[in-house]
């Protein structure tokens, strides 16, 4: 018995290492890095399978099916627009974590958001969004939060900017107050051509505690066969020169009509042309809906079961298989970046005064944990509440019961305790051995890459896609599906199109052909209508009662109001565009 105990522990530890450990992501300078110090590039898809856009992380069995297919595609990120933090997301988050997939999560929903027509940032809203952080901070594969999505969606609504930054600032303050992991909190912008660079500068300008941790925007301009110049990506690249926080596309994947997409834009975004300034992009979208941007299609509206892979899935998979940039190591990266100046306001342009105050609320009424908080899952608890209290936020008060971080407490007797103690010591020794072995391998790899000159690449240098060998070394945390992609890894190095640096004229980019202006997710009017009248479906079975919760009722009512204002806004926007384009669009 004692002889195979260490073996058992070893096997368990190895299993743990190979299957469950996902590296957390943090920011240094203008780049994302894994906790191992490797640069992280986003190959993402919008995950909103049943067209409701919210609560797609509650059906564990379905998430497992989808996560495997998303891993097979070669993605490492899913974007989820929003959640009800009172529901349980453990199984879904685990399904994605097990396959090496991170989640970028929107904190707002149509109910809990800043209304751009009548912006307000209130204690209730602040506390509601704080619950999203409480519910997701303990998952290692929570990559980042969006404090807002497209609050500003035309020149006139640029005046909502201070509210958007206040949300981000207060949520960052809350995250830090609670001593949670420093999960990046950023913003997902609409691509408004007239104020694009002002908006980009605005979100990063000012002191670190009032700016976003990263900036992302939705962009639909590389449509079909295109180029850096024709798509305006050359301008995006120019505008990201020296940008001091990470930047990426939070939605992309233009198509003309229902045409097939070949995703050649991915070669630009993840290849040498852009990968020294951009951190990747998120393709719109996983499931086929009315607007026909899907990569897969389900045979039922609830989007359950195994979907069928469409042509776009296969074509995106082929592109991604050849694009795996390594970037720089965190240890070799010491950026000297200058904080952007806040943009100057102009009438008819960017409307926010340079020194305008933010309507921040701070963390008043929220309770900091006493003593120091360990960073492990087991110790994380929610203390959101304060003056408004969590019931006043509209979420059910069962949040703490559903908190994924609560450990189950098993009473352990004295004798069992002794045996466990011995096991822990054994595990620690074996863990140390494993760590040393791993460390040695990494040191060797670092040395080798230094020898071939890739380790000390300066920050601004153009970065090649990885070679086959490095890719295999790095794939420890990707699921088995990802390994299927190795075969094509070296092609990228050999294809001259992928090694070409951008040297194109900076022609101004104006086309705006994608669904980006449709507010959230490019949802069609018809889908909006359907969603409005449809019962809120639970994909989690027993976790939801038959009676709609107050949250759901509030969501329906506020969503209806929101939809009405959206429709009015869309009409105005369409009229404006028609006027500007002399009838065409
Ligand atoms: C940001 O930090 C400064 C300096 O510590 C402080 O005076 C200010 O109140 C902070 N602002 C916010 C919104 O937290």
mmCIF file of N, CA and C and ligand atoms in Angstrom, residues 169-170 173 207 209-210 360, ligand 1:
data_model
loop_
_atom_site.group_PDB
_atom_site.id
_atom_site.type_symbol
_atom_site.label_atom_id
_atom_site.label_comp_id
_atom_site.label_asym_id
_atom_site.label_seq_id
_atom_site.Cartn_x
_atom_site.Cartn_y
_atom_site.Cartn_z
ATOM 1 N N UNK A 169 -14.243 52.661 -14.004
ATOM 2 C CA UNK A 169 -13.437 53.086 -12.849
ATOM 3 C C UNK A 169 -13.986 52.490 -11.559
ATOM 4 N N UNK A 170 -15.306 52.555 -11.383
ATOM 5 C CA UNK A 170 -15.885 52.036 -10.139
ATOM 6 C C UNK A 170 -15.794 50.516 -10.051
ATOM 7 N N UNK A 173 -12.342 49.761 -9.042
ATOM 8 C CA UNK A 173 -12.186 50.058 -7.617
ATOM 9 C C UNK A 173 -12.810 48.946 -6.780
ATOM 10 N N UNK A 207 -5.602 59.273 -15.452
ATOM 11 C CA UNK A 207 -4.947 58.378 -14.502
ATOM 12 C C UNK A 207 -5.445 56.943 -14.643
ATOM 13 N N UNK A 209 -6.570 54.859 -12.604
ATOM 14 C CA UNK A 209 -7.794 54.447 -11.896
ATOM 15 C C UNK A 209 -9.070 54.995 -12.535
ATOM 16 N N UNK A 210 -8.944 55.821 -13.577
ATOM 17 C CA UNK A 210 -10.161 56.272 -14.268
ATOM 18 C C UNK A 210 -10.174 55.849 -15.739
ATOM 19 N N UNK A 360 -18.259 59.241 -11.096
ATOM 20 C CA UNK A 360 -17.963 58.024 -10.335
ATOM 21 C C UNK A 360 -18.661 58.039 -8.980
HETATM 22 C C1 LIG B 1 -7.766 58.098 -8.544
HETATM 23 O O1 LIG B 1 -6.586 58.227 -7.763
HETATM 24 C C2 LIG B 1 -6.376 59.537 -7.279
HETATM 25 C C3 LIG B 1 -5.018 59.586 -6.623
HETATM 26 O O2 LIG B 1 -4.842 58.509 -5.762
HETATM 27 C C4 LIG B 1 -7.514 59.913 -6.334
HETATM 28 O O3 LIG B 1 -7.327 61.214 -5.836
HETATM 29 C C5 LIG B 1 -8.827 59.826 -7.081
HETATM 30 O O4 LIG B 1 -9.894 60.063 -6.212
HETATM 31 C C6 LIG B 1 -8.992 58.459 -7.727
HETATM 32 N N1 LIG B 1 -10.188 58.492 -8.559
HETATM 33 C C7 LIG B 1 -11.105 57.525 -8.562
HETATM 34 C C8 LIG B 1 -12.268 57.725 -9.460
HETATM 35 O O5 LIG B 1 -11.030 56.543 -7.871
#
